[in-house]
Short mmCIF file of C-alpha atoms in Angstrom, two decimals:
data_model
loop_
_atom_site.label_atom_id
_atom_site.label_comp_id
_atom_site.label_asym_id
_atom_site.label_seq_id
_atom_site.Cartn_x
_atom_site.Cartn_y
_atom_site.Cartn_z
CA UNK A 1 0.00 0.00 0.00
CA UNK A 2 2.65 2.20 1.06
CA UNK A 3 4.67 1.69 -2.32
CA UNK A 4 1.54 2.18 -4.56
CA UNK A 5 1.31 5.92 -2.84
CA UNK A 6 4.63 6.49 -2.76
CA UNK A 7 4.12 5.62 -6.84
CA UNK A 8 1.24 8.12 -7.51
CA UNK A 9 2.82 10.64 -5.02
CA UNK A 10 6.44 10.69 -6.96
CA UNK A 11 4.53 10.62 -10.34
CA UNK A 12 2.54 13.99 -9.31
CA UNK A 13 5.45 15.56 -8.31
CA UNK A 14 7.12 14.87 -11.09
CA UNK A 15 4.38 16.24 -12.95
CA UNK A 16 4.79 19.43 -11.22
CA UNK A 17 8.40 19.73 -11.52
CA UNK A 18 8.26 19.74 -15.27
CA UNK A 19 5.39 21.94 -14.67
CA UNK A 20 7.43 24.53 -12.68
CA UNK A 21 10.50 24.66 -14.74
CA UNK A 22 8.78 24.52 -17.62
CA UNK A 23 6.58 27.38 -16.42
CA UNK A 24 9.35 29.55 -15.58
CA UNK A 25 11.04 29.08 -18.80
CA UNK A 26 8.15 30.84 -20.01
CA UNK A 27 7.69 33.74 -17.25
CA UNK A 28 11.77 34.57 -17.61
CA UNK A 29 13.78 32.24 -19.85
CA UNK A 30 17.28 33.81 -18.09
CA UNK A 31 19.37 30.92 -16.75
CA UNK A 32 19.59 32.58 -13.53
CA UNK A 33 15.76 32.54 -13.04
CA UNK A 34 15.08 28.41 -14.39
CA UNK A 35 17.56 27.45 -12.12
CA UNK A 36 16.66 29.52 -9.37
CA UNK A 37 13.35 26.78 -9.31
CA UNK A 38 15.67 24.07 -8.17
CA UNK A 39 17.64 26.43 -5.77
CA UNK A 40 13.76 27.33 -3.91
CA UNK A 41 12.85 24.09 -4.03
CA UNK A 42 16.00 23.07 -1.62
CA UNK A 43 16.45 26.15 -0.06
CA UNK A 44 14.08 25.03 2.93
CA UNK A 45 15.70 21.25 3.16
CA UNK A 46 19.06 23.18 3.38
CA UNK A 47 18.02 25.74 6.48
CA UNK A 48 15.51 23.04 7.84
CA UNK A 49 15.90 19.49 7.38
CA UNK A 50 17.89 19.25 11.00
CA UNK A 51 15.73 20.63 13.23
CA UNK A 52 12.24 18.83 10.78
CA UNK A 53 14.56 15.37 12.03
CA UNK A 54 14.58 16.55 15.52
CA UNK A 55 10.91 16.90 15.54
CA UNK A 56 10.09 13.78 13.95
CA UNK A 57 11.98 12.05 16.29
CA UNK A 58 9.97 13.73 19.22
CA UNK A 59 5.96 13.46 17.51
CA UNK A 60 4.06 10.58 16.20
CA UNK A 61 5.52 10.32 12.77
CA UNK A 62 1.60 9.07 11.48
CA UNK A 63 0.04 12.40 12.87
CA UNK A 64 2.64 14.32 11.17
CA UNK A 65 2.80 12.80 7.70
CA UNK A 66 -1.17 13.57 7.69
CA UNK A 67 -0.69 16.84 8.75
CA UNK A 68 1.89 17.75 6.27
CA UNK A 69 0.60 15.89 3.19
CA UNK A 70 -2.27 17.92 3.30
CA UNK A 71 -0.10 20.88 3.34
CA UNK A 72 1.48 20.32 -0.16
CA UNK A 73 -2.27 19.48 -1.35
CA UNK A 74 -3.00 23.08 -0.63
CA UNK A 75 0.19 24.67 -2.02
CA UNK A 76 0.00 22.08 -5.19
CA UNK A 77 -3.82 23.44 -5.66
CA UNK A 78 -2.99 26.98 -5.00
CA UNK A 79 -0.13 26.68 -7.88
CA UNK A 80 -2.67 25.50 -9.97
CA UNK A 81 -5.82 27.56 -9.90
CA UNK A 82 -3.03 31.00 -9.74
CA UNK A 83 -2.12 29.31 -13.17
CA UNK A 84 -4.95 29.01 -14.36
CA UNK A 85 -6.04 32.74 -13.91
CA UNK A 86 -2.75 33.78 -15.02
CA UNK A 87 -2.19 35.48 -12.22
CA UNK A 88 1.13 33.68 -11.54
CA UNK A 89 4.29 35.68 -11.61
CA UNK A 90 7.84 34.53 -11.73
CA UNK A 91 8.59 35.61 -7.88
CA UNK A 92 5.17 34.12 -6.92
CA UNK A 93 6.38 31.28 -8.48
CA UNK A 94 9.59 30.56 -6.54
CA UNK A 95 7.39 31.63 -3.32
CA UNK A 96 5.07 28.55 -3.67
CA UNK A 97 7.92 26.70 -4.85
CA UNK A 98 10.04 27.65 -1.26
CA UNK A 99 6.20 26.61 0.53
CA UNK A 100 5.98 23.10 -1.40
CA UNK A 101 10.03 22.63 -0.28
CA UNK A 102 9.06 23.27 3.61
CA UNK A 103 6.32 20.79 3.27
CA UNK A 104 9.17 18.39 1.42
CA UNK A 105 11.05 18.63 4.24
CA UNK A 106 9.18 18.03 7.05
CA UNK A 107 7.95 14.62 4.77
CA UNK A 108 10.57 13.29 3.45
CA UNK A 109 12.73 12.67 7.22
CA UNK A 110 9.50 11.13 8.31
CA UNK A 111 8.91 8.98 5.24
CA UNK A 112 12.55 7.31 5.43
CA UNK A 113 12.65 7.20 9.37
CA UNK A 114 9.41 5.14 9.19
CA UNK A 115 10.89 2.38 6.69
CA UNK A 116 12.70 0.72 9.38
CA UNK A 117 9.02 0.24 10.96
CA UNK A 118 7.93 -1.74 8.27
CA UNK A 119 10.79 -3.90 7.10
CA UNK A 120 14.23 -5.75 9.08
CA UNK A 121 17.10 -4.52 8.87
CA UNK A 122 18.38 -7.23 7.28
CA UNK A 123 15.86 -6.06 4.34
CA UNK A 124 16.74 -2.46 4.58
CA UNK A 125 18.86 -2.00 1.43
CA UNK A 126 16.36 -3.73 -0.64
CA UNK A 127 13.66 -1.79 0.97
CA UNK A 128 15.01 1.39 0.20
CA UNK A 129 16.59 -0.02 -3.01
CA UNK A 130 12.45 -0.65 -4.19
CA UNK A 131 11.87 3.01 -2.68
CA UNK A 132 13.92 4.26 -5.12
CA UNK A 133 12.48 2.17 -7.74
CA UNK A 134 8.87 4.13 -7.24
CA UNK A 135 10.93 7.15 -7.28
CA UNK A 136 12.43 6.82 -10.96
CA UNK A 137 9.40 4.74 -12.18
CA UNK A 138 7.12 7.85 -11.22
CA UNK A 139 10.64 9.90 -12.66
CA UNK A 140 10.13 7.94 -15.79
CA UNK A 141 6.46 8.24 -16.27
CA UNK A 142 5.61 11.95 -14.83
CA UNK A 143 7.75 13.83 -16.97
CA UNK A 144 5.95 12.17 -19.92
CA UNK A 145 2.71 12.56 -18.72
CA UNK A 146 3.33 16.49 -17.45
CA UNK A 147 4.66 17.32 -20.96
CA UNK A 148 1.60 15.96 -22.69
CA UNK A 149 -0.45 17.75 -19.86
CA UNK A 150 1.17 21.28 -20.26
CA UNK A 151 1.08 20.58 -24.21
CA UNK A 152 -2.85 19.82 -23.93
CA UNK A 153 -3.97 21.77 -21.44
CA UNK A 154 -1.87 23.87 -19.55
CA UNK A 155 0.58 24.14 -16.93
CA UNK A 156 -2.26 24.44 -14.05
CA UNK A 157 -3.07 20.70 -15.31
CA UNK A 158 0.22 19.70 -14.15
CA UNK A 159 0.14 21.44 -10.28
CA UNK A 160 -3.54 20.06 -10.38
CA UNK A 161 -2.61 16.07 -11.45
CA UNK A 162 0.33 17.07 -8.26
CA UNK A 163 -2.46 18.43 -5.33
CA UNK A 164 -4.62 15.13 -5.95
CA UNK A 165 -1.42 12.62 -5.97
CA UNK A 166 -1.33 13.68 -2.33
CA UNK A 167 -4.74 12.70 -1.65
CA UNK A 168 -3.58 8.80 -2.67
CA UNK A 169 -0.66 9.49 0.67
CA UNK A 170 -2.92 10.72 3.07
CA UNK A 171 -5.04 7.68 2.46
CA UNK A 172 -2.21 5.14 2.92
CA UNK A 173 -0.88 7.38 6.43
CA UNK A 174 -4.85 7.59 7.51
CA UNK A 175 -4.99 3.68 7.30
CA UNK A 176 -1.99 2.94 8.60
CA UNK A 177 -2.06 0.77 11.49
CA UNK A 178 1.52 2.06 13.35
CA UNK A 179 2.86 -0.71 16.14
CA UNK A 180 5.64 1.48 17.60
CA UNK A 181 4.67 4.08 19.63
CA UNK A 182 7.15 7.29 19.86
CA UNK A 183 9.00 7.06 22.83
CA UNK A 184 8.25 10.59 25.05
CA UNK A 185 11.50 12.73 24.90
CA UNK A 186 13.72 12.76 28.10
CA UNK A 187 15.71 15.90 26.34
CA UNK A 188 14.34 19.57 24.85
CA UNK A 189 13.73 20.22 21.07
CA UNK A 190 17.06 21.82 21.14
CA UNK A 191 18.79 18.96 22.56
CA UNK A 192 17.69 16.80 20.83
CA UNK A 193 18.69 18.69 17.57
CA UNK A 194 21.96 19.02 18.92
CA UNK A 195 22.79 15.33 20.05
CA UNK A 196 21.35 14.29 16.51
CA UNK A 197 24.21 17.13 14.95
CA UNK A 198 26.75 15.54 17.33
CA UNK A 199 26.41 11.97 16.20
CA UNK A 200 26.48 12.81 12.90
CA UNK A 201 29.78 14.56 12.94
CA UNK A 202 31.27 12.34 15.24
CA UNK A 203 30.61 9.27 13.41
CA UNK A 204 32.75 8.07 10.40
CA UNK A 205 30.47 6.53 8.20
CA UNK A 206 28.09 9.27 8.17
CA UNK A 207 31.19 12.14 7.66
CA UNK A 208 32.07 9.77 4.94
CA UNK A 209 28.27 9.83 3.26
CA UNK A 210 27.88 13.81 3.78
CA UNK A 211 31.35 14.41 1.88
CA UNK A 212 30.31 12.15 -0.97
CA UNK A 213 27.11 13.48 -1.76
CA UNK A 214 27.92 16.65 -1.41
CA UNK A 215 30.98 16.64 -3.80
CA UNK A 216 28.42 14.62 -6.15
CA UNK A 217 25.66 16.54 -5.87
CA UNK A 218 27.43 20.10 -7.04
CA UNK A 219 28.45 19.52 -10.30
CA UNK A 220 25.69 17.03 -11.23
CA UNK A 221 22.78 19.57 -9.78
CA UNK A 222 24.21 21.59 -13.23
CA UNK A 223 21.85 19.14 -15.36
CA UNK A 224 18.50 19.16 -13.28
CA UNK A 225 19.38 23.65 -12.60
CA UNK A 226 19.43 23.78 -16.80
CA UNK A 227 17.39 20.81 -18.25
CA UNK A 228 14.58 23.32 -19.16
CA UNK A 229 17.10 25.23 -21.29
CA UNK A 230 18.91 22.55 -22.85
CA UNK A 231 15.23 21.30 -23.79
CA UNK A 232 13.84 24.48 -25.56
CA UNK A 233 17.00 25.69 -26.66
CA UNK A 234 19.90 23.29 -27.90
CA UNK A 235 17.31 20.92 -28.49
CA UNK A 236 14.64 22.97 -30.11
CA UNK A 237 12.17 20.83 -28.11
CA UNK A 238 8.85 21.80 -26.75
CA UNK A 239 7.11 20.85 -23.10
CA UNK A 240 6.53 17.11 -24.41
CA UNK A 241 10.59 16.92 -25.41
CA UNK A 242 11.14 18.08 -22.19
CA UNK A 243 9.30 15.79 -20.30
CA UNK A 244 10.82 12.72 -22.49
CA UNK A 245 14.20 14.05 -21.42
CA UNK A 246 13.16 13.59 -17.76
CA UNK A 247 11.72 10.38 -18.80
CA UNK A 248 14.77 8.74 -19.93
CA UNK A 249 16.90 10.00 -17.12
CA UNK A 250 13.93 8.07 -14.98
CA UNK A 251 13.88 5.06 -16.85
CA UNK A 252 17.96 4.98 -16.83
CA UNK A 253 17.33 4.82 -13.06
CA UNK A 254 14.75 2.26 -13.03
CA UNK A 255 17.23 -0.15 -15.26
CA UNK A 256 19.84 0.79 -12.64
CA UNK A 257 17.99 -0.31 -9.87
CA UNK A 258 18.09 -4.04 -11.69
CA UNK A 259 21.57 -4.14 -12.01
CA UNK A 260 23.04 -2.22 -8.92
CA UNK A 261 22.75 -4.99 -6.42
CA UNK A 262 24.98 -7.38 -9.11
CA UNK A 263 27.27 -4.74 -9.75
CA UNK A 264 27.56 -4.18 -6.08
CA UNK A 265 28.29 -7.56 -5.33
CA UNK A 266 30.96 -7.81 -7.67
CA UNK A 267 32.95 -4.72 -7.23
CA UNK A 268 31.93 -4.02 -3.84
CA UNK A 269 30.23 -0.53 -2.90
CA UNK A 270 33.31 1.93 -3.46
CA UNK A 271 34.11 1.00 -6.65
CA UNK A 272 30.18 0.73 -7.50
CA UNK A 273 30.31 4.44 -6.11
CA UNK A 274 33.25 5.54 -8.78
CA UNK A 275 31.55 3.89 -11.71
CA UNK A 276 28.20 5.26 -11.15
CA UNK A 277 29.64 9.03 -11.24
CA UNK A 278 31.86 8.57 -14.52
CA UNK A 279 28.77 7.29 -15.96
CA UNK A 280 26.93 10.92 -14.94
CA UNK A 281 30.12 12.81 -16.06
CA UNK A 282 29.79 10.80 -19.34
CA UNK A 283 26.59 11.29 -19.86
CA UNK A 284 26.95 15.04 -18.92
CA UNK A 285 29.41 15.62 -21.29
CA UNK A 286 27.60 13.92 -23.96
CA UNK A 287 24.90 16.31 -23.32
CA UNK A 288 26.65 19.09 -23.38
CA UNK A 289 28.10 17.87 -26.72
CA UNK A 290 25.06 17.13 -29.11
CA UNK A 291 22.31 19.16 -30.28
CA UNK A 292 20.78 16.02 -31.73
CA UNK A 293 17.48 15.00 -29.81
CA UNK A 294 18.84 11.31 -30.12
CA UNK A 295 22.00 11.09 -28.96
CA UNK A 296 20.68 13.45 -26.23
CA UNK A 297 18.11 10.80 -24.82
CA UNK A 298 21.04 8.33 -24.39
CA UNK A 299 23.05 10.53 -22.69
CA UNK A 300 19.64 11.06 -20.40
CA UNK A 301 19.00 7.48 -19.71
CA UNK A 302 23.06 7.09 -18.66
CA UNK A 303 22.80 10.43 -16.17
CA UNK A 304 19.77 8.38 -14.74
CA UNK A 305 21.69 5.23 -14.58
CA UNK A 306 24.63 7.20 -12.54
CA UNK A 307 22.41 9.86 -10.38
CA UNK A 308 20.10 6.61 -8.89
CA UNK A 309 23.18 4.38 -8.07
CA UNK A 310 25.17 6.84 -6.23
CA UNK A 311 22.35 8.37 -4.29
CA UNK A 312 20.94 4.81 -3.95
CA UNK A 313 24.09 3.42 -2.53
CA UNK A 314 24.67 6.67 -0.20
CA UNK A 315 21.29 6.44 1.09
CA UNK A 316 21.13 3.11 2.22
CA UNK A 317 24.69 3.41 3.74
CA UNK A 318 22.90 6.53 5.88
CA UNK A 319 20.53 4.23 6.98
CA UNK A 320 22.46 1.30 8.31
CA UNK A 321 24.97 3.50 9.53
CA UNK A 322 22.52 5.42 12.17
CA UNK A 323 20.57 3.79 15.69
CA UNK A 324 17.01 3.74 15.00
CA UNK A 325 16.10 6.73 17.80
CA UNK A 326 18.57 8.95 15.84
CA UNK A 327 17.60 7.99 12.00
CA UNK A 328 15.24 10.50 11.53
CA UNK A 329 17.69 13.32 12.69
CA UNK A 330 20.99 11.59 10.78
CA UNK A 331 18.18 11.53 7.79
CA UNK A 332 17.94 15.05 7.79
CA UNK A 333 21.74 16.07 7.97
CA UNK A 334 21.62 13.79 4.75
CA UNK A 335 18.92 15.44 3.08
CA UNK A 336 20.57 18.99 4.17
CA UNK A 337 23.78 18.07 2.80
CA UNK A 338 22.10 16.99 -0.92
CA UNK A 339 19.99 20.17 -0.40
CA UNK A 340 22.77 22.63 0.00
CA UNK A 341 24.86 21.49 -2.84
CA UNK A 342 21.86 21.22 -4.77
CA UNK A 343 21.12 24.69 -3.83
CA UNK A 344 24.87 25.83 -4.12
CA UNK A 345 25.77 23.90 -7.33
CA UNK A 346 21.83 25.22 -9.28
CA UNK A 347 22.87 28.74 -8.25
CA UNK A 348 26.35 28.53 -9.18
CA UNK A 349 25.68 27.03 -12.82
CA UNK A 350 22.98 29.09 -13.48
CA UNK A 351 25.50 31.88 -12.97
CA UNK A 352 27.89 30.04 -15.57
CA UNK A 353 25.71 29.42 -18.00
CA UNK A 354 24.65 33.16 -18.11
CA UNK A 355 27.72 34.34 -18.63
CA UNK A 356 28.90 31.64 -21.07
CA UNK A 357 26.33 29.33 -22.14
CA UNK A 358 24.06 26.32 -20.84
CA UNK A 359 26.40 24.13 -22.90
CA UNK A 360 29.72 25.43 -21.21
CA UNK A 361 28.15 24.84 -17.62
CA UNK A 362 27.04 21.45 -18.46
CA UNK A 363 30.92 20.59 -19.77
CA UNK A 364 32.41 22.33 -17.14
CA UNK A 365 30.05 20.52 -14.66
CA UNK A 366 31.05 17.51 -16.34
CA UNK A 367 35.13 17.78 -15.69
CA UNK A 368 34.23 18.73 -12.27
CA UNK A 369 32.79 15.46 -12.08
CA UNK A 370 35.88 13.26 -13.50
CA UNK A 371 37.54 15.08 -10.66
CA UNK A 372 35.27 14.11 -8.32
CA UNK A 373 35.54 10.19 -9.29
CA UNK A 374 39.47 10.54 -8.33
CA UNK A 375 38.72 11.88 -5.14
CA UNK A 376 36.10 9.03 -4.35
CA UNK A 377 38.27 6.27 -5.85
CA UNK A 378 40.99 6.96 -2.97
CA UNK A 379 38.61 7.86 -0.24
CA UNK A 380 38.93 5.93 3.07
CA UNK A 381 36.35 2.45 3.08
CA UNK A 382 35.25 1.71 6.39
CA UNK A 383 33.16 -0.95 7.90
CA UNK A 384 29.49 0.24 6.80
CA UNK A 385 30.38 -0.59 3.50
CA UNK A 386 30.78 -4.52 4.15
CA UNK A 387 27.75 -4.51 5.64
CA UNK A 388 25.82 -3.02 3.08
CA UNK A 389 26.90 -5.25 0.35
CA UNK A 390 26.40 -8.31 2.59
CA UNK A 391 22.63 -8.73 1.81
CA UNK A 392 23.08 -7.66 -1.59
CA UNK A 393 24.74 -10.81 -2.26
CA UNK A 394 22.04 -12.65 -0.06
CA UNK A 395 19.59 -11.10 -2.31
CA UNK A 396 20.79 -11.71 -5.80
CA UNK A 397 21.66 -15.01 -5.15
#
């Protein structure tokens, strides 16, 4: 029940991503402007994913995925009927996009802190393995289906298809039937923010995971920051191209998720780590290359391949990694860490590509990357990492 939500719920916002950046490349086609989308959307993960973990370690993690789902209904439906009227702006724009973000991030440390609930830990990287699967499914199939809804209708279509994809979640949360209760907190909010910060930090598995997704993240945030522009302009593609660019990267991750576990088990997680970013920087570079619509959806589908086995592999190390009455606070340092060089990197490229050109950033992006496979080739394997790939092997035997 839980994955069939967590289907229709990625799908939607899917939807409304290509709905957003597509919308904006409308309002105010500068660089600057489309990627400042992706910069509001993890602006409030970045300044508030910590103390979101601290609080869903503290509250019944039920009450508070109802609470917030129907949140982002509102915000989805507000984007949608503002649309509609044309009354949308480009400012109001990144405003609802900043509101949907604080909604992300209150759900998304509750969502992965609750997995453990439902399945062993023995199961956990298969758990989170099939999470991801819904994820680049829905990646695979929104971006399709939000092109041919902005193309047919309208980009209101898009934010409306997103506001009732939450309905489907708060459905699954109402009926769940939650065993564990949440302890009652011996410490304050603040404390308990802090002791989460401290473990974090003080752990080297977790320093290990921040590092790594962080140097990741930066360069390879240059592709979802300029997508939009690469779509309407090197490409000459309208809102359906778009959304079949999107696709592929989606269904590159969905083919990923068959063979990661394998590739895991034979060249154990760091090396599965290395290959997984050359692929992005290959595919990166390819699209920076080509301003033929075929080669580009190749180089899509390998980006996707790369960008769901590293975060994948990172994410599940994160998990094992942390005790369960700290997960959904060493969660959120996780999801801050993505969300700042997300943030950092959209800005940053956005700013490059204005001055030079979309397909500069992208190459540039893309030698950053090559650098970054050095560094994570020679960086330090500790224990998690054996344990991780242990029932990998148990599973694809």
């Amino acid at each position: 029940m839980f994955w069939i939500a967590s289907l229709f719920s990625n799908t939607g916002t899917w939807v409304h991503e290509i709905g957003a950046g597509w919308l904006m490349s409308t309002l105010d086609g500068s660089p600057q402007m489309v990627s400042a989308v992706r910069a509001a959307t993890a602006l409030p993960i970045v300044l508030l994913a910590v103390p979101a973990g601290a609080l869903s370690d503290r509250v019944d993690r039920r009450k508070m995925m109802l609470i917030v789902q129907c949140w982002l209904m509102a915000i989805a439906a507000t984007a949608a009927m503002l649309t509609y009227l044309e009354r949308i702006t480009p400012v109001g724009l990144l405003i609802l996009t900043i509101m949907m973000g604080l909604g992300v991030v209150l759900h998304v440390p509750t969502w992965q802190a609750s997995i453990p609930e439902i399945v062993s830990r023995k199961h956990l990287p298969q758990a989170i393995a099939l999470g991801s699967v819904s994820f680049n499914l829905a990646r695979s199939v929104g971006p399709a289906v939000g092109g041919l809804l902005i193309a047919g209708i309208g980009t209101w279509a898009a934010f409306g298809v997103n506001a009732l994809s939450f309905g489907v979640v708060l459905l699954a949360v109402f009926f769940w039937k939650r065993t564990r209760v949440t302890p009652s907190p011996s410490d304050t909010f603040f404390q308990s923010m802090r002791a989460g910060l401290v473990m974090v930090t003080s752990r080297g598995e977790m320093r290990g995971v921040l590092v790594r997704v962080g140097l990741f993240v930066l360069p390879a945030s240059s592709l979802w920051a300029l997508l939009p522009l690469v779509a309407r302009g090197q490409l000459a593609w309208d809102a359906r191209g778009y959304g079949y660019l999107v696709g592929a990267i989606g269904l590159g991750a969905v083919l990923a998720a068959v063979w990661l576990p394998r590739l895991r088990t034979h060249l154990g997680v760091d090396l599965t780590l290395v290959a997984a970013m050359l692929a992005y920087a290959v595919g990166l570079a390819i699209m920076a290359a080509t301003p033929y619509r075929g080669p580009a959806i190749l180089a899509a589908l390998v980006v996707g391949t790369g960008w769901m086995a590293v975060l994948t592999t990172l994410n599940a190390t994160a998990q094992m990694a942390l005790p369960d009455e700290m997960r959904a606070r060493g969660m959120s340092c996780y999801l801050s860490a993505m969300a700042m060089a997300m943030a950092a990197g959209s800005m940053v490229w956005g700013k490059v590509a204005a001055m030079q050109s979309p397909t500069f950033a992208l190459a540039a992006a893309s030698a950053s990357l090559f650098v970054v496979c050095i560094v994570t080739l020679f960086w330090p394997k500790n224990h998690i990492v054996d344990e991780l790939a242990e029932p990998v092997v148990q599973a694809s035997a």
